[in-house]
Short mmCIF file of C-alpha atoms in Angstrom, two decimals:
data_model
loop_
_atom_site.label_atom_id
_atom_site.label_comp_id
_atom_site.label_asym_id
_atom_site.label_seq_id
_atom_site.Cartn_x
_atom_site.Cartn_y
_atom_site.Cartn_z
CA MET A 1 -43.75 30.43 96.42
CA ILE A 2 -45.76 32.62 94.08
CA LEU A 3 -44.42 35.51 92.03
CA LEU A 4 -47.05 38.01 90.87
CA ILE A 5 -46.12 40.54 88.18
CA GLU A 6 -48.51 43.33 87.25
CA SER A 7 -47.33 45.66 84.51
CA GLY A 8 -48.73 48.74 82.83
CA SER A 9 -47.14 50.97 80.23
CA SER A 10 -45.51 53.14 82.90
CA LYS A 11 -44.52 50.82 85.76
CA THR A 12 -44.32 47.19 86.87
CA GLU A 13 -45.06 45.87 90.36
CA TRP A 14 -43.67 42.54 91.54
CA ARG A 15 -44.84 40.66 94.63
CA TYR A 16 -43.29 37.48 96.02
CA ILE A 17 -45.48 35.38 98.35
CA SER A 18 -43.78 32.49 100.13
CA SER A 19 -46.63 31.43 102.46
CA PRO A 20 -50.07 32.64 103.59
CA GLN A 21 -48.65 33.82 106.93
CA GLU A 22 -45.36 35.50 106.02
CA ALA A 23 -45.13 39.05 104.76
CA TYR A 24 -44.69 39.36 101.00
CA GLN A 25 -41.73 41.03 99.31
CA ARG A 26 -42.32 43.93 96.90
CA PHE A 27 -40.28 45.14 93.95
CA HIS A 28 -40.83 47.85 91.34
CA SER A 29 -39.48 48.48 87.84
CA LEU A 30 -40.25 50.21 84.55
CA GLY A 31 -43.35 49.33 82.57
CA ILE A 32 -43.46 46.43 80.10
CA ASN A 33 -45.40 46.25 76.85
CA PRO A 34 -44.68 43.30 74.51
CA TYR A 35 -46.80 44.97 71.84
CA TYR A 36 -43.91 47.42 71.40
CA GLN A 37 -40.95 45.58 72.97
CA THR A 38 -39.00 42.43 72.11
CA ALA A 39 -37.90 39.95 74.79
CA GLU A 40 -34.39 41.45 74.58
CA GLU A 41 -35.68 45.00 75.13
CA ILE A 42 -37.79 43.86 78.06
CA HIS A 43 -34.77 42.13 79.59
CA ALA A 44 -32.68 45.30 79.29
CA SER A 45 -35.30 47.32 81.15
CA GLN A 46 -35.87 44.71 83.88
CA LYS A 47 -32.40 43.24 84.58
CA ASP A 48 -31.99 45.11 87.88
CA VAL A 49 -35.15 43.72 89.44
CA LEU A 50 -34.42 40.23 88.10
CA SER A 51 -31.06 40.27 89.86
CA GLN A 52 -32.86 41.00 93.13
CA LEU A 53 -35.14 38.00 92.56
CA SER A 54 -32.39 35.57 91.62
CA THR A 55 -32.10 34.04 95.12
CA LEU A 56 -35.82 33.39 95.58
CA THR A 57 -37.47 30.00 95.09
CA VAL A 58 -40.35 30.43 92.67
CA GLU A 59 -42.81 27.67 91.75
CA GLU A 60 -45.61 29.68 90.14
CA ILE A 61 -45.49 32.91 88.13
CA TYR A 62 -48.60 34.89 87.26
CA TYR A 63 -47.93 37.75 84.89
CA TYR A 64 -50.58 40.34 84.07
CA GLY A 65 -49.90 43.19 81.71
CA THR A 66 -50.85 45.61 79.01
CA GLY A 67 -50.05 44.68 75.42
CA ILE A 68 -51.00 41.00 75.85
CA THR A 69 -53.17 40.91 72.74
CA ASP A 70 -52.56 37.35 71.49
CA ASP A 71 -50.50 34.18 72.04
CA SER A 72 -47.44 35.64 70.32
CA LYS A 73 -47.26 38.37 72.98
CA ARG A 74 -47.68 35.77 75.72
CA GLU A 75 -44.72 33.88 74.25
CA ILE A 76 -42.56 37.00 74.40
CA ILE A 77 -43.20 37.20 78.14
CA ARG A 78 -42.67 33.48 78.72
CA ASN A 79 -39.44 33.48 76.68
CA TRP A 80 -38.18 36.40 78.71
CA LEU A 81 -39.05 34.96 82.14
CA SER A 82 -38.32 31.24 81.80
CA PRO A 83 -34.47 31.41 81.75
CA TYR A 84 -34.42 33.15 85.14
CA PHE A 85 -36.67 30.72 87.02
CA SER A 86 -35.53 27.20 86.20
CA GLY A 87 -37.61 25.52 88.91
CA VAL A 88 -40.88 27.16 88.00
CA LYS A 89 -43.82 24.84 87.34
CA THR A 90 -46.30 27.42 86.03
CA ILE A 91 -45.94 30.61 84.02
CA GLN A 92 -49.38 32.02 83.35
CA VAL A 93 -49.61 35.18 81.24
CA ASP A 94 -52.82 37.21 81.07
CA ASN A 95 -53.76 40.72 80.06
CA ASP A 96 -54.32 43.66 82.38
CA LEU A 97 -58.11 43.38 82.14
CA ILE A 98 -58.04 39.90 83.71
CA ALA A 99 -55.86 41.39 86.46
CA ALA A 100 -58.39 44.15 87.06
CA ALA A 101 -61.32 41.73 87.12
CA ARG A 102 -59.73 39.23 89.52
CA SER A 103 -58.50 42.02 91.75
CA LEU A 104 -61.72 44.03 91.88
CA CYS A 105 -64.37 41.30 91.62
CA GLY A 106 -62.65 38.26 93.12
CA ASN A 107 -64.98 35.35 92.35
CA ASP A 108 -68.03 37.55 91.83
CA SER A 109 -69.39 39.05 88.64
CA GLY A 110 -69.05 42.72 87.76
CA ILE A 111 -67.88 45.23 85.18
CA ALA A 112 -64.14 45.80 85.60
CA CYS A 113 -62.59 49.01 84.29
CA ILE A 114 -59.03 50.32 83.98
CA LEU A 115 -58.29 54.04 84.03
CA GLY A 116 -54.53 54.47 84.14
CA THR A 117 -52.10 55.49 81.41
CA GLY A 118 -54.64 53.81 79.10
CA SER A 119 -58.21 52.58 79.58
CA ASN A 120 -60.09 49.31 79.17
CA SER A 121 -63.22 47.53 80.41
CA GLY A 122 -65.00 44.19 80.39
CA PHE A 123 -67.83 42.17 81.94
CA PHE A 124 -66.45 39.49 84.29
CA ASP A 125 -68.72 36.57 85.21
CA GLY A 126 -66.62 35.48 88.20
CA GLU A 127 -64.31 33.26 86.14
CA SER A 128 -63.51 34.98 82.85
CA ILE A 129 -64.17 38.05 80.73
CA LYS A 130 -67.43 37.23 78.96
CA GLU A 131 -67.83 40.49 77.07
CA GLN A 132 -65.50 43.31 76.13
CA ILE A 133 -66.17 46.49 74.21
CA PRO A 134 -62.84 46.59 72.34
CA PRO A 135 -60.51 49.44 73.33
CA LEU A 136 -58.93 51.40 70.48
CA GLY A 137 -55.58 52.38 72.00
CA PHE A 138 -53.99 55.75 72.52
CA TRP A 139 -54.62 57.45 69.18
CA LEU A 140 -58.19 56.30 68.58
CA GLY A 141 -59.45 55.70 72.10
CA ASP A 142 -58.26 55.43 75.72
CA GLU A 143 -61.00 57.83 76.81
CA GLY A 144 -60.79 58.66 80.51
CA SER A 145 -57.12 57.66 80.78
CA GLY A 146 -54.07 59.68 81.72
CA GLY A 147 -52.90 59.64 78.11
CA HIS A 148 -56.28 60.90 76.91
CA LEU A 149 -56.41 63.68 79.52
CA GLY A 150 -52.86 64.79 78.81
CA LYS A 151 -53.46 64.78 75.06
CA HIS A 152 -56.51 67.02 75.39
CA LEU A 153 -54.70 69.38 77.74
CA ILE A 154 -51.90 69.75 75.17
CA LEU A 155 -54.46 70.30 72.42
CA ALA A 156 -56.06 73.07 74.48
CA TYR A 157 -52.62 74.61 74.94
CA LEU A 158 -51.78 74.43 71.22
CA HIS A 159 -55.17 75.81 70.18
CA HIS A 160 -54.93 78.64 72.76
CA ASP A 161 -58.09 77.38 74.45
CA LEU A 162 -56.62 77.40 77.96
CA PRO A 163 -57.90 80.27 80.09
CA GLN A 164 -55.10 82.80 80.63
CA ASP A 165 -54.64 81.99 84.32
CA LEU A 166 -54.20 78.29 83.51
CA ARG A 167 -51.94 79.02 80.56
CA ASP A 168 -49.67 81.12 82.79
CA LEU A 169 -49.47 78.28 85.32
CA PHE A 170 -48.83 75.75 82.54
CA VAL A 171 -45.96 77.79 81.07
CA LYS A 172 -44.48 78.39 84.51
CA ARG A 173 -44.43 74.63 85.10
CA TYR A 174 -43.40 73.30 81.68
CA GLY A 175 -42.05 76.32 79.81
CA GLU A 176 -43.24 77.39 76.38
CA LEU A 177 -43.72 74.12 74.50
CA ASN A 178 -42.74 74.14 70.87
CA ARG A 179 -45.30 72.75 68.41
CA LEU A 180 -42.67 70.78 66.49
CA GLU A 181 -41.31 69.31 69.72
CA ILE A 182 -44.80 68.17 70.67
CA LEU A 183 -45.36 66.64 67.22
CA SER A 184 -42.05 64.83 67.48
CA LYS A 185 -43.02 63.36 70.87
CA ALA A 186 -46.44 62.42 69.50
CA TYR A 187 -45.41 60.74 66.26
CA GLN A 188 -41.76 59.76 66.70
CA GLY A 189 -41.45 59.22 70.44
CA GLU A 190 -41.10 55.69 71.80
CA TYR A 191 -44.05 55.86 74.21
CA PRO A 192 -46.28 58.85 73.35
CA ASN A 193 -48.99 57.64 75.74
CA ARG A 194 -46.57 57.87 78.68
CA TRP A 195 -45.41 61.32 77.64
CA PHE A 196 -48.91 62.73 77.28
CA ALA A 197 -50.08 61.00 80.48
CA GLY A 198 -47.44 62.97 82.39
CA PHE A 199 -49.42 66.17 81.73
CA SER A 200 -52.50 64.77 83.46
CA LYS A 201 -50.78 65.67 86.76
CA PHE A 202 -51.32 69.33 85.88
CA LEU A 203 -55.05 68.66 85.60
CA PHE A 204 -55.03 66.90 88.95
CA ASP A 205 -53.28 69.81 90.66
CA HIS A 206 -55.84 72.26 89.21
CA ARG A 207 -58.91 70.04 89.13
CA LYS A 208 -60.94 72.59 91.10
CA HIS A 209 -60.55 75.07 88.25
CA PRO A 210 -63.79 74.91 86.19
CA PHE A 211 -61.91 74.34 82.91
CA CYS A 212 -59.90 71.41 84.29
CA TYR A 213 -62.86 69.95 86.14
CA GLN A 214 -65.00 69.98 83.00
CA MET A 215 -62.22 68.37 80.95
CA ILE A 216 -61.87 65.54 83.48
CA GLU A 217 -65.62 65.08 83.86
CA HIS A 218 -66.10 64.99 80.08
CA ALA A 219 -63.36 62.37 79.68
CA PHE A 220 -65.02 60.09 82.26
CA GLN A 221 -68.43 60.64 80.70
CA GLU A 222 -67.03 59.65 77.31
CA PHE A 223 -65.59 56.47 78.80
CA ILE A 224 -69.00 55.63 80.26
CA ARG A 225 -70.84 56.50 77.02
CA LEU A 226 -68.54 54.68 74.61
CA TYR A 227 -67.84 51.57 76.69
CA VAL A 228 -69.53 50.99 80.03
CA CYS A 229 -73.13 51.78 79.05
CA LYS A 230 -72.96 49.26 76.19
CA TYR A 231 -72.72 46.23 78.48
CA ALA A 232 -76.06 44.47 78.79
CA GLU A 233 -75.43 43.98 82.52
CA VAL A 234 -74.70 47.64 83.29
CA GLU A 235 -78.01 48.23 85.09
CA THR A 236 -77.60 45.32 87.50
CA GLN A 237 -73.84 44.90 88.05
CA LYS A 238 -71.43 46.95 90.10
CA ILE A 239 -68.86 48.90 88.10
CA HIS A 240 -65.34 48.64 89.49
CA PHE A 241 -62.24 50.69 88.65
CA THR A 242 -58.51 50.34 89.05
CA GLY A 243 -55.65 52.60 87.94
CA SER A 244 -54.04 55.83 89.04
CA ILE A 245 -56.52 58.07 87.22
CA ALA A 246 -59.55 56.30 88.69
CA PHE A 247 -58.00 56.42 92.16
CA TYR A 248 -56.79 60.02 92.29
CA TYR A 249 -59.81 61.47 90.48
CA SER A 250 -62.25 59.23 92.34
CA ASP A 251 -64.33 62.18 93.59
CA ILE A 252 -65.14 63.26 90.03
CA LEU A 253 -65.51 59.67 88.83
CA LYS A 254 -68.05 58.95 91.58
CA GLN A 255 -70.10 61.98 90.58
CA VAL A 256 -70.17 60.84 86.94
CA LEU A 257 -71.35 57.37 88.01
CA ARG A 258 -74.07 58.91 90.20
CA LYS A 259 -75.28 61.13 87.33
CA ASN A 260 -75.64 58.01 85.19
CA ARG A 261 -77.34 56.12 88.06
CA TYR A 262 -74.91 53.22 87.92
CA LEU A 263 -73.79 51.04 90.84
CA LEU A 264 -70.24 51.85 91.93
CA GLY A 265 -68.09 49.03 93.23
CA ASN A 266 -64.44 49.12 94.28
CA ILE A 267 -61.84 51.69 93.26
CA SER A 268 -58.15 50.84 93.67
CA GLU A 269 -54.91 52.51 92.65
CA THR A 270 -53.38 49.25 91.39
CA PRO A 271 -54.69 45.69 91.06
CA MET A 272 -51.89 44.13 93.11
CA ALA A 273 -53.53 44.06 96.56
CA GLY A 274 -56.62 42.35 95.17
CA LEU A 275 -54.52 39.97 93.07
CA THR A 276 -52.58 38.98 96.17
CA LEU A 277 -55.78 38.05 98.00
CA TYR A 278 -57.10 36.23 94.93
CA HIS A 279 -54.00 34.06 94.41
CA LYS A 280 -53.49 33.36 98.10
CA SER A 281 -57.06 32.07 98.30
CA LYS A 282 -56.44 29.82 95.27
CA ARG A 283 -53.04 28.55 96.47
CA TRP A 284 -53.91 28.18 100.17
CA PRO A 285 -57.70 27.83 100.47
CA GLU A 286 -59.00 28.07 104.02
#
């Protein structure tokens, strides 16, 4: 009776596992980020999925998510979850990097990376994150992420750096974007990283265009240069990736890894499948 919750800034995936043999139940909801949200705000965004879970017997909850930066953020999640699962024995709250590492590496060592709405990385020794080059968030970092790609696409649009054929396609899809509207979304919007990440889909649809391809390749190269290459183990360990950007742009990502002569490991769209295997093996060892 395990409930796994894996949340990014954009979406949350829930998986209920009642036994090693029976099929699991899946649920989806909006993203959760206790760095920006209170327990009350999280409840308001998640009440529909919690009502669907109300009849399930849950003994263990493992929550993994973005925004878990310290114990105070862990308490926000625990305070939100505990009233809904009175019989629960364990509520373990960890950050999204631990989710990526357990999902991608299992019990082995490796460098685990996240390329989704945001980006992150760390060296996992098979039990815990032993080293992490600190990420700097949306405004100062997140290189290689959807937010980073979308932000640079918008900058190219504002600076009139988009080739005319791409600009025409961009305007056809989104209309003429107003500079003040963009600045409002950037500096006053609730989740600017989500908003900018939405534009990365344009890059995906036109990734064969030289301008888009180079923008994507450069973003991945910057992620490697600023984070991955600084791990002492980078020459000997496999480098694993999870997240929508890593998954859907995997062809370009693989080429960047090959150019840097690094060992590529697993690439997954989300950590949940690997987390399911990890927790089933811990709860019901063969």
